[in-house]
PDB file of C-alpha atoms in Angstrom:
ATOM      1  CA  UNK A   1     -74.915 -50.292 -41.864  1.00  0.00           C
ATOM      2  CA  UNK A   2     -71.480 -49.971 -40.115  1.00  0.00           C
ATOM      3  CA  UNK A   3     -71.297 -49.231 -36.376  1.00  0.00           C
ATOM      4  CA  UNK A   4     -69.514 -46.009 -35.540  1.00  0.00           C
ATOM      5  CA  UNK A   5     -66.461 -46.740 -33.373  1.00  0.00           C
ATOM      6  CA  UNK A   6     -66.079 -45.555 -29.949  1.00  0.00           C
ATOM      7  CA  UNK A   7     -62.688 -45.156 -28.340  1.00  0.00           C
ATOM      8  CA  UNK A   8     -62.752 -47.517 -25.154  1.00  0.00           C
ATOM      9  CA  UNK A   9     -60.595 -44.821 -23.402  1.00  0.00           C
ATOM     10  CA  UNK A  10     -63.271 -42.236 -23.710  1.00  0.00           C
ATOM     11  CA  UNK A  11     -65.951 -44.497 -22.221  1.00  0.00           C
ATOM     12  CA  UNK A  12     -66.006 -43.877 -18.398  1.00  0.00           C
ATOM     13  CA  UNK A  13     -66.683 -46.428 -15.634  1.00  0.00           C
ATOM     14  CA  UNK A  14     -69.974 -44.880 -15.130  1.00  0.00           C
ATOM     15  CA  UNK A  15     -71.616 -46.914 -17.757  1.00  0.00           C
ATOM     16  CA  UNK A  16     -73.808 -49.466 -16.116  1.00  0.00           C
ATOM     17  CA  UNK A  17     -72.258 -52.824 -15.307  1.00  0.00           C
ATOM     18  CA  UNK A  18     -73.569 -55.813 -17.586  1.00  0.00           C
ATOM     19  CA  UNK A  19     -76.118 -58.030 -16.132  1.00  0.00           C
ATOM     20  CA  UNK A  20     -78.402 -60.785 -17.497  1.00  0.00           C
ATOM     21  CA  UNK A  21     -81.515 -59.313 -19.188  1.00  0.00           C
ATOM     22  CA  UNK A  22     -82.669 -61.633 -21.841  1.00  0.00           C
ATOM     23  CA  UNK A  23     -85.166 -60.832 -24.443  1.00  0.00           C
ATOM     24  CA  UNK A  24     -88.616 -62.660 -24.340  1.00  0.00           C
ATOM     25  CA  UNK A  25     -88.822 -63.708 -28.202  1.00  0.00           C
ATOM     26  CA  UNK A  26     -92.440 -64.766 -27.504  1.00  0.00           C
ATOM     27  CA  UNK A  27     -93.216 -60.976 -27.453  1.00  0.00           C
ATOM     28  CA  UNK A  28     -91.596 -60.356 -30.900  1.00  0.00           C
ATOM     29  CA  UNK A  29     -93.814 -62.977 -32.231  1.00  0.00           C
ATOM     30  CA  UNK A  30     -96.850 -61.319 -30.518  1.00  0.00           C
ATOM     31  CA  UNK A  31     -95.950 -57.893 -31.590  1.00  0.00           C
ATOM     32  CA  UNK A  32     -95.650 -59.190 -35.345  1.00  0.00           C
ATOM     33  CA  UNK A  33     -99.039 -61.159 -34.979  1.00  0.00           C
ATOM     34  CA  UNK A  34    -100.887 -58.046 -33.627  1.00  0.00           C
ATOM     35  CA  UNK A  35     -99.506 -55.690 -36.373  1.00  0.00           C
ATOM     36  CA  UNK A  36    -100.122 -58.048 -39.306  1.00  0.00           C
ATOM     37  CA  UNK A  37    -103.427 -59.371 -38.009  1.00  0.00           C
ATOM     38  CA  UNK A  38    -104.531 -55.607 -37.573  1.00  0.00           C
ATOM     39  CA  UNK A  39    -103.484 -54.747 -41.084  1.00  0.00           C
ATOM     40  CA  UNK A  40    -105.261 -57.566 -42.543  1.00  0.00           C
ATOM     41  CA  UNK A  41    -108.463 -56.892 -40.594  1.00  0.00           C
ATOM     42  CA  UNK A  42    -108.892 -53.498 -41.553  1.00  0.00           C
ATOM     43  CA  UNK A  43    -108.149 -54.170 -45.063  1.00  0.00           C
ATOM     44  CA  UNK A  44    -110.056 -57.185 -45.790  1.00  0.00           C
ATOM     45  CA  UNK A  45    -112.667 -57.872 -42.809  1.00  0.00           C
ATOM     46  CA  UNK A  46    -114.297 -54.416 -42.144  1.00  0.00           C
ATOM     47  CA  UNK A  47    -115.861 -52.029 -44.316  1.00  0.00           C
ATOM     48  CA  UNK A  48    -113.829 -49.281 -45.724  1.00  0.00           C
ATOM     49  CA  UNK A  49    -115.929 -46.513 -43.908  1.00  0.00           C
ATOM     50  CA  UNK A  50    -115.425 -48.265 -40.515  1.00  0.00           C
ATOM     51  CA  UNK A  51    -111.862 -49.270 -41.275  1.00  0.00           C
ATOM     52  CA  UNK A  52    -110.518 -45.767 -41.430  1.00  0.00           C
ATOM     53  CA  UNK A  53    -111.997 -44.834 -38.051  1.00  0.00           C
ATOM     54  CA  UNK A  54    -110.705 -48.025 -36.342  1.00  0.00           C
ATOM     55  CA  UNK A  55    -107.181 -47.283 -38.083  1.00  0.00           C
ATOM     56  CA  UNK A  56    -107.158 -43.903 -36.521  1.00  0.00           C
ATOM     57  CA  UNK A  57    -108.100 -44.938 -33.002  1.00  0.00           C
ATOM     58  CA  UNK A  58    -105.532 -47.519 -33.015  1.00  0.00           C
ATOM     59  CA  UNK A  59    -102.881 -44.890 -34.530  1.00  0.00           C
ATOM     60  CA  UNK A  60    -103.309 -42.606 -31.714  1.00  0.00           C
ATOM     61  CA  UNK A  61    -103.672 -45.267 -28.974  1.00  0.00           C
ATOM     62  CA  UNK A  62    -100.185 -46.590 -29.453  1.00  0.00           C
ATOM     63  CA  UNK A  63     -98.087 -43.451 -29.079  1.00  0.00           C
ATOM     64  CA  UNK A  64    -100.504 -42.533 -26.020  1.00  0.00           C
ATOM     65  CA  UNK A  65     -99.564 -45.711 -24.256  1.00  0.00           C
ATOM     66  CA  UNK A  66     -95.886 -45.300 -24.804  1.00  0.00           C
ATOM     67  CA  UNK A  67     -96.286 -41.628 -23.263  1.00  0.00           C
ATOM     68  CA  UNK A  68     -98.024 -42.940 -20.263  1.00  0.00           C
ATOM     69  CA  UNK A  69     -95.420 -45.685 -19.871  1.00  0.00           C
ATOM     70  CA  UNK A  70     -92.536 -43.039 -20.299  1.00  0.00           C
ATOM     71  CA  UNK A  71     -94.302 -40.625 -17.747  1.00  0.00           C
ATOM     72  CA  UNK A  72     -94.452 -43.534 -15.283  1.00  0.00           C
ATOM     73  CA  UNK A  73     -90.704 -43.998 -15.541  1.00  0.00           C
ATOM     74  CA  UNK A  74     -89.963 -40.354 -15.259  1.00  0.00           C
ATOM     75  CA  UNK A  75     -92.022 -40.193 -12.133  1.00  0.00           C
ATOM     76  CA  UNK A  76     -90.331 -43.187 -10.688  1.00  0.00           C
ATOM     77  CA  UNK A  77     -86.738 -41.780 -11.423  1.00  0.00           C
ATOM     78  CA  UNK A  78     -87.697 -38.100 -10.662  1.00  0.00           C
ATOM     79  CA  UNK A  79     -84.905 -37.638  -8.397  1.00  0.00           C
ATOM     80  CA  UNK A  80     -82.130 -39.269 -10.425  1.00  0.00           C
ATOM     81  CA  UNK A  81     -79.545 -37.345 -12.187  1.00  0.00           C
ATOM     82  CA  UNK A  82     -80.513 -38.203 -15.482  1.00  0.00           C
ATOM     83  CA  UNK A  83     -83.504 -40.694 -16.068  1.00  0.00           C
ATOM     84  CA  UNK A  84     -86.235 -38.444 -14.784  1.00  0.00           C
ATOM     85  CA  UNK A  85     -85.541 -35.683 -17.273  1.00  0.00           C
ATOM     86  CA  UNK A  86     -84.595 -37.878 -20.181  1.00  0.00           C
ATOM     87  CA  UNK A  87     -87.804 -39.922 -19.918  1.00  0.00           C
ATOM     88  CA  UNK A  88     -90.079 -36.845 -19.198  1.00  0.00           C
ATOM     89  CA  UNK A  89     -88.608 -35.676 -22.569  1.00  0.00           C
ATOM     90  CA  UNK A  90     -89.483 -38.906 -24.254  1.00  0.00           C
ATOM     91  CA  UNK A  91     -92.989 -39.109 -23.057  1.00  0.00           C
ATOM     92  CA  UNK A  92     -93.811 -35.503 -24.057  1.00  0.00           C
ATOM     93  CA  UNK A  93     -92.388 -36.573 -27.538  1.00  0.00           C
ATOM     94  CA  UNK A  94     -94.730 -39.345 -27.863  1.00  0.00           C
ATOM     95  CA  UNK A  95     -97.630 -37.264 -26.401  1.00  0.00           C
ATOM     96  CA  UNK A  96     -96.754 -34.954 -29.283  1.00  0.00           C
ATOM     97  CA  UNK A  97     -97.351 -37.928 -31.704  1.00  0.00           C
ATOM     98  CA  UNK A  98    -100.620 -38.749 -29.980  1.00  0.00           C
ATOM     99  CA  UNK A  99    -101.762 -35.148 -30.463  1.00  0.00           C
ATOM    100  CA  UNK A 100    -100.621 -35.352 -34.210  1.00  0.00           C
ATOM    101  CA  UNK A 101    -102.535 -38.505 -34.786  1.00  0.00           C
ATOM    102  CA  UNK A 102    -105.741 -37.272 -33.090  1.00  0.00           C
ATOM    103  CA  UNK A 103    -105.272 -33.785 -35.051  1.00  0.00           C
ATOM    104  CA  UNK A 104    -104.913 -35.916 -38.160  1.00  0.00           C
ATOM    105  CA  UNK A 105    -108.046 -37.953 -37.598  1.00  0.00           C
ATOM    106  CA  UNK A 106    -109.993 -34.843 -36.970  1.00  0.00           C
ATOM    107  CA  UNK A 107    -108.952 -33.229 -40.233  1.00  0.00           C
ATOM    108  CA  UNK A 108    -109.300 -36.469 -42.296  1.00  0.00           C
ATOM    109  CA  UNK A 109    -112.449 -38.132 -40.730  1.00  0.00           C
ATOM    110  CA  UNK A 110    -114.340 -35.682 -39.010  1.00  0.00           C
ATOM    111  CA  UNK A 111    -113.948 -32.634 -41.376  1.00  0.00           C
ATOM    112  CA  UNK A 112    -112.929 -34.559 -44.351  1.00  0.00           C
ATOM    113  CA  UNK A 113    -109.995 -31.936 -45.071  1.00  0.00           C
ATOM    114  CA  UNK A 114    -106.738 -33.008 -46.563  1.00  0.00           C
ATOM    115  CA  UNK A 115    -104.659 -33.522 -43.312  1.00  0.00           C
ATOM    116  CA  UNK A 116    -101.245 -32.971 -45.155  1.00  0.00           C
ATOM    117  CA  UNK A 117     -99.876 -30.549 -44.598  1.00  0.00           C
ATOM    118  CA  UNK A 118    -101.628 -29.362 -41.441  1.00  0.00           C
ATOM    119  CA  UNK A 119    -101.378 -28.488 -37.731  1.00  0.00           C
ATOM    120  CA  UNK A 120    -100.924 -32.097 -37.064  1.00  0.00           C
ATOM    121  CA  UNK A 121     -97.488 -31.984 -38.313  1.00  0.00           C
ATOM    122  CA  UNK A 122     -96.434 -29.529 -35.689  1.00  0.00           C
ATOM    123  CA  UNK A 123     -97.241 -32.132 -33.003  1.00  0.00           C
ATOM    124  CA  UNK A 124     -95.550 -34.852 -35.238  1.00  0.00           C
ATOM    125  CA  UNK A 125     -92.491 -32.777 -35.608  1.00  0.00           C
ATOM    126  CA  UNK A 126     -92.135 -31.821 -31.720  1.00  0.00           C
ATOM    127  CA  UNK A 127     -91.418 -35.615 -31.053  1.00  0.00           C
ATOM    128  CA  UNK A 128     -88.027 -35.398 -32.901  1.00  0.00           C
ATOM    129  CA  UNK A 129     -86.242 -32.824 -30.793  1.00  0.00           C
ATOM    130  CA  UNK A 130     -87.702 -34.253 -27.633  1.00  0.00           C
ATOM    131  CA  UNK A 131     -86.417 -37.705 -28.498  1.00  0.00           C
ATOM    132  CA  UNK A 132     -83.164 -36.293 -29.317  1.00  0.00           C
ATOM    133  CA  UNK A 133     -83.111 -34.746 -25.853  1.00  0.00           C
ATOM    134  CA  UNK A 134     -83.837 -38.135 -24.396  1.00  0.00           C
ATOM    135  CA  UNK A 135     -81.100 -39.813 -26.378  1.00  0.00           C
ATOM    136  CA  UNK A 136     -78.439 -37.106 -25.926  1.00  0.00           C
ATOM    137  CA  UNK A 137     -79.054 -36.709 -22.247  1.00  0.00           C
ATOM    138  CA  UNK A 138     -78.316 -40.372 -21.642  1.00  0.00           C
ATOM    139  CA  UNK A 139     -75.240 -40.594 -24.071  1.00  0.00           C
ATOM    140  CA  UNK A 140     -73.858 -37.436 -22.737  1.00  0.00           C
ATOM    141  CA  UNK A 141     -74.278 -38.609 -19.004  1.00  0.00           C
ATOM    142  CA  UNK A 142     -72.719 -42.194 -19.345  1.00  0.00           C
ATOM    143  CA  UNK A 143     -70.229 -41.024 -22.008  1.00  0.00           C
ATOM    144  CA  UNK A 144     -69.276 -37.542 -21.640  1.00  0.00           C
ATOM    145  CA  UNK A 145     -66.526 -37.790 -24.582  1.00  0.00           C
ATOM    146  CA  UNK A 146     -67.482 -39.121 -27.840  1.00  0.00           C
ATOM    147  CA  UNK A 147     -64.853 -40.247 -30.324  1.00  0.00           C
ATOM    148  CA  UNK A 148     -64.544 -38.473 -33.772  1.00  0.00           C
ATOM    149  CA  UNK A 149     -65.900 -41.420 -35.683  1.00  0.00           C
ATOM    150  CA  UNK A 150     -69.003 -41.473 -33.749  1.00  0.00           C
ATOM    151  CA  UNK A 151     -69.635 -37.825 -34.339  1.00  0.00           C
ATOM    152  CA  UNK A 152     -69.123 -38.377 -37.911  1.00  0.00           C
ATOM    153  CA  UNK A 153     -71.569 -41.199 -37.803  1.00  0.00           C
ATOM    154  CA  UNK A 154     -74.327 -38.970 -36.552  1.00  0.00           C
ATOM    155  CA  UNK A 155     -73.540 -36.478 -39.285  1.00  0.00           C
ATOM    156  CA  UNK A 156     -72.880 -38.568 -42.182  1.00  0.00           C
ATOM    157  CA  UNK A 157     -75.777 -41.270 -41.571  1.00  0.00           C
ATOM    158  CA  UNK A 158     -78.621 -38.817 -41.947  1.00  0.00           C
ATOM    159  CA  UNK A 159     -77.059 -36.909 -44.671  1.00  0.00           C
ATOM    160  CA  UNK A 160     -76.717 -40.498 -46.597  1.00  0.00           C
ATOM    161  CA  UNK A 161     -80.255 -41.569 -46.143  1.00  0.00           C
ATOM    162  CA  UNK A 162     -81.501 -38.038 -47.214  1.00  0.00           C
ATOM    163  CA  UNK A 163     -79.570 -38.283 -50.403  1.00  0.00           C
ATOM    164  CA  UNK A 164     -80.980 -41.691 -51.026  1.00  0.00           C
ATOM    165  CA  UNK A 165     -84.528 -40.359 -50.336  1.00  0.00           C
ATOM    166  CA  UNK A 166     -83.992 -37.394 -52.603  1.00  0.00           C
ATOM    167  CA  UNK A 167     -82.913 -39.497 -55.605  1.00  0.00           C
ATOM    168  CA  UNK A 168     -85.814 -42.218 -55.059  1.00  0.00           C
ATOM    169  CA  UNK A 169     -88.246 -39.464 -54.778  1.00  0.00           C
ATOM    170  CA  UNK A 170     -87.228 -37.214 -57.726  1.00  0.00           C
ATOM    171  CA  UNK A 171     -86.632 -40.370 -60.054  1.00  0.00           C
ATOM    172  CA  UNK A 172     -89.889 -42.174 -59.390  1.00  0.00           C
ATOM    173  CA  UNK A 173     -91.928 -39.505 -61.354  1.00  0.00           C
ATOM    174  CA  UNK A 174     -91.728 -36.079 -62.669  1.00  0.00           C
ATOM    175  CA  UNK A 175     -90.990 -34.550 -59.174  1.00  0.00           C
ATOM    176  CA  UNK A 176     -88.847 -31.453 -58.932  1.00  0.00           C
ATOM    177  CA  UNK A 177     -86.443 -30.717 -56.049  1.00  0.00           C
ATOM    178  CA  UNK A 178     -87.819 -27.302 -55.942  1.00  0.00           C
ATOM    179  CA  UNK A 179     -91.505 -28.384 -54.958  1.00  0.00           C
ATOM    180  CA  UNK A 180     -92.811 -27.375 -51.472  1.00  0.00           C
ATOM    181  CA  UNK A 181     -93.916 -31.132 -50.646  1.00  0.00           C
ATOM    182  CA  UNK A 182     -90.406 -32.471 -51.447  1.00  0.00           C
ATOM    183  CA  UNK A 183     -88.742 -29.908 -49.048  1.00  0.00           C
ATOM    184  CA  UNK A 184     -91.416 -30.405 -46.622  1.00  0.00           C
ATOM    185  CA  UNK A 185     -90.682 -34.164 -46.254  1.00  0.00           C
ATOM    186  CA  UNK A 186     -86.849 -33.733 -46.354  1.00  0.00           C
ATOM    187  CA  UNK A 187     -87.109 -31.839 -42.969  1.00  0.00           C
ATOM    188  CA  UNK A 188     -88.854 -34.741 -41.466  1.00  0.00           C
ATOM    189  CA  UNK A 189     -86.907 -37.393 -42.917  1.00  0.00           C
ATOM    190  CA  UNK A 190     -83.725 -35.622 -41.932  1.00  0.00           C
ATOM    191  CA  UNK A 191     -84.671 -35.201 -38.210  1.00  0.00           C
ATOM    192  CA  UNK A 192     -86.332 -38.768 -38.053  1.00  0.00           C
ATOM    193  CA  UNK A 193     -82.870 -40.259 -39.413  1.00  0.00           C
ATOM    194  CA  UNK A 194     -80.803 -38.149 -37.097  1.00  0.00           C
ATOM    195  CA  UNK A 195     -82.886 -39.466 -34.141  1.00  0.00           C
ATOM    196  CA  UNK A 196     -82.067 -43.042 -35.321  1.00  0.00           C
ATOM    197  CA  UNK A 197     -78.368 -42.224 -35.709  1.00  0.00           C
ATOM    198  CA  UNK A 198     -78.140 -40.971 -32.058  1.00  0.00           C
ATOM    199  CA  UNK A 199     -80.167 -44.191 -31.034  1.00  0.00           C
ATOM    200  CA  UNK A 200     -77.727 -46.422 -32.700  1.00  0.00           C
ATOM    201  CA  UNK A 201     -74.861 -44.466 -30.993  1.00  0.00           C
ATOM    202  CA  UNK A 202     -76.333 -45.060 -27.802  1.00  0.00           C
ATOM    203  CA  UNK A 203     -76.970 -48.924 -28.462  1.00  0.00           C
ATOM    204  CA  UNK A 204     -73.320 -49.285 -29.027  1.00  0.00           C
ATOM    205  CA  UNK A 205     -72.424 -47.352 -25.859  1.00  0.00           C
ATOM    206  CA  UNK A 206     -74.657 -49.395 -23.655  1.00  0.00           C
ATOM    207  CA  UNK A 207     -74.640 -52.708 -25.332  1.00  0.00           C
ATOM    208  CA  UNK A 208     -72.729 -54.355 -22.492  1.00  0.00           C
ATOM    209  CA  UNK A 209     -74.515 -52.325 -19.817  1.00  0.00           C
ATOM    210  CA  UNK A 210     -77.636 -52.932 -17.517  1.00  0.00           C
ATOM    211  CA  UNK A 211     -79.733 -51.003 -20.049  1.00  0.00           C
ATOM    212  CA  UNK A 212     -78.210 -52.422 -23.117  1.00  0.00           C
ATOM    213  CA  UNK A 213     -81.080 -54.689 -24.453  1.00  0.00           C
ATOM    214  CA  UNK A 214     -83.627 -51.973 -23.454  1.00  0.00           C
ATOM    215  CA  UNK A 215     -81.707 -49.437 -25.455  1.00  0.00           C
ATOM    216  CA  UNK A 216     -81.431 -51.982 -28.296  1.00  0.00           C
ATOM    217  CA  UNK A 217     -84.986 -52.489 -28.288  1.00  0.00           C
ATOM    218  CA  UNK A 218     -85.481 -48.553 -28.309  1.00  0.00           C
ATOM    219  CA  UNK A 219     -83.266 -48.354 -31.382  1.00  0.00           C
ATOM    220  CA  UNK A 220     -85.352 -51.157 -33.250  1.00  0.00           C
ATOM    221  CA  UNK A 221     -88.521 -49.272 -32.418  1.00  0.00           C
ATOM    222  CA  UNK A 222     -86.800 -45.949 -33.701  1.00  0.00           C
ATOM    223  CA  UNK A 223     -85.625 -47.654 -36.831  1.00  0.00           C
ATOM    224  CA  UNK A 224     -89.251 -48.909 -37.734  1.00  0.00           C
ATOM    225  CA  UNK A 225     -90.731 -45.502 -37.156  1.00  0.00           C
ATOM    226  CA  UNK A 226     -87.948 -43.912 -39.374  1.00  0.00           C
ATOM    227  CA  UNK A 227     -88.879 -46.395 -42.189  1.00  0.00           C
ATOM    228  CA  UNK A 228     -92.399 -45.334 -41.769  1.00  0.00           C
ATOM    229  CA  UNK A 229     -91.747 -41.798 -41.813  1.00  0.00           C
ATOM    230  CA  UNK A 230     -89.463 -42.165 -44.884  1.00  0.00           C
ATOM    231  CA  UNK A 231     -91.906 -44.156 -46.790  1.00  0.00           C
ATOM    232  CA  UNK A 232     -94.674 -41.980 -45.919  1.00  0.00           C
ATOM    233  CA  UNK A 233     -93.263 -38.705 -46.931  1.00  0.00           C
ATOM    234  CA  UNK A 234     -92.343 -40.428 -50.440  1.00  0.00           C
ATOM    235  CA  UNK A 235     -96.019 -41.547 -50.594  1.00  0.00           C
ATOM    236  CA  UNK A 236     -97.454 -38.023 -49.897  1.00  0.00           C
ATOM    237  CA  UNK A 237     -95.368 -36.601 -52.951  1.00  0.00           C
ATOM    238  CA  UNK A 238     -97.530 -38.729 -55.043  1.00  0.00           C
ATOM    239  CA  UNK A 239    -100.719 -38.594 -53.114  1.00  0.00           C
ATOM    240  CA  UNK A 240    -100.726 -42.450 -52.508  1.00  0.00           C
ATOM    241  CA  UNK A 241    -101.034 -42.409 -48.626  1.00  0.00           C
ATOM    242  CA  UNK A 242    -104.176 -43.719 -46.954  1.00  0.00           C
ATOM    243  CA  UNK A 243    -104.768 -44.946 -43.443  1.00  0.00           C
ATOM    244  CA  UNK A 244    -105.018 -48.596 -44.707  1.00  0.00           C
ATOM    245  CA  UNK A 245    -101.587 -48.604 -46.413  1.00  0.00           C
ATOM    246  CA  UNK A 246     -98.807 -51.132 -45.213  1.00  0.00           C
ATOM    247  CA  UNK A 247     -96.586 -48.155 -44.146  1.00  0.00           C
ATOM    248  CA  UNK A 248     -98.653 -48.088 -41.087  1.00  0.00           C
ATOM    249  CA  UNK A 249     -97.537 -51.389 -40.049  1.00  0.00           C
ATOM    250  CA  UNK A 250     -93.896 -49.809 -39.440  1.00  0.00           C
ATOM    251  CA  UNK A 251     -95.200 -47.355 -37.046  1.00  0.00           C
ATOM    252  CA  UNK A 252     -97.435 -49.839 -35.230  1.00  0.00           C
ATOM    253  CA  UNK A 253     -94.373 -52.087 -34.947  1.00  0.00           C
ATOM    254  CA  UNK A 254     -92.287 -49.233 -33.919  1.00  0.00           C
ATOM    255  CA  UNK A 255     -94.602 -48.016 -31.133  1.00  0.00           C
ATOM    256  CA  UNK A 256     -94.798 -51.782 -29.611  1.00  0.00           C
ATOM    257  CA  UNK A 257     -91.150 -52.339 -29.603  1.00  0.00           C
ATOM    258  CA  UNK A 258     -90.626 -48.996 -27.628  1.00  0.00           C
ATOM    259  CA  UNK A 259     -93.391 -49.990 -25.214  1.00  0.00           C
ATOM    260  CA  UNK A 260     -91.421 -53.123 -24.736  1.00  0.00           C
ATOM    261  CA  UNK A 261     -88.224 -51.303 -24.331  1.00  0.00           C
ATOM    262  CA  UNK A 262     -89.756 -49.073 -21.826  1.00  0.00           C
ATOM    263  CA  UNK A 263     -91.205 -52.021 -19.832  1.00  0.00           C
ATOM    264  CA  UNK A 264     -87.819 -53.623 -20.003  1.00  0.00           C
ATOM    265  CA  UNK A 265     -86.042 -50.655 -18.705  1.00  0.00           C
ATOM    266  CA  UNK A 266     -88.503 -50.183 -15.827  1.00  0.00           C
ATOM    267  CA  UNK A 267     -87.946 -53.778 -14.825  1.00  0.00           C
ATOM    268  CA  UNK A 268     -84.305 -53.553 -15.193  1.00  0.00           C
ATOM    269  CA  UNK A 269     -83.254 -50.868 -12.765  1.00  0.00           C
TER     270      UNK A 269
END
């Protein structure tokens, strides 16, 4: 994946000054250990009827924690020009994911109704525009003028992923591009990838700044969630998804990386 180029002359001096803010690599190991251990636990050490419930609770607790941290940052910077609004948008976005997970659980476990598609998807989808608001507010504030190559990046990258998703989905089996489930998944995959493209753009802009490392962690979290989203909608085309599927590990890891990003951001500024 080639980074979009930003014209140095278009980056204003308002971009935060570079400071030392090293990663704690033990946290990465802990995140990986938690995600893998939990997946092994619910698949091999717990009965199936209990593992679905435990997986559901774990699934909605993760975005809830991200939302709480996001709101705490928004409150802390409520008087700032940008951070208060942008982190409020992020927090509400992850609150939407929490509500989506809870609704999904109610459909699937409480009422034993097929949760895809359902009202839960409304909550899942609302996270994309809100995350885009968070990303765009920060990017526009620190870099009012974006170069042409960067603009092409946020246009072409999602389309390229969407083409790849479409080819893989329609060649794996006898799936028509005119099927409802295909188009339904395409909408989510596109917006998930669009969110990732803006996050990558922000990482390039802020890579030498005070929030550079925190933003890179945010990108990694969104990347893992995008992989999870893309894989999930492919699985749903063939009815192969369940709460114990390995795809869930990408969402778990994504949430925890975003948590780390938010905590790091809060401590940095």
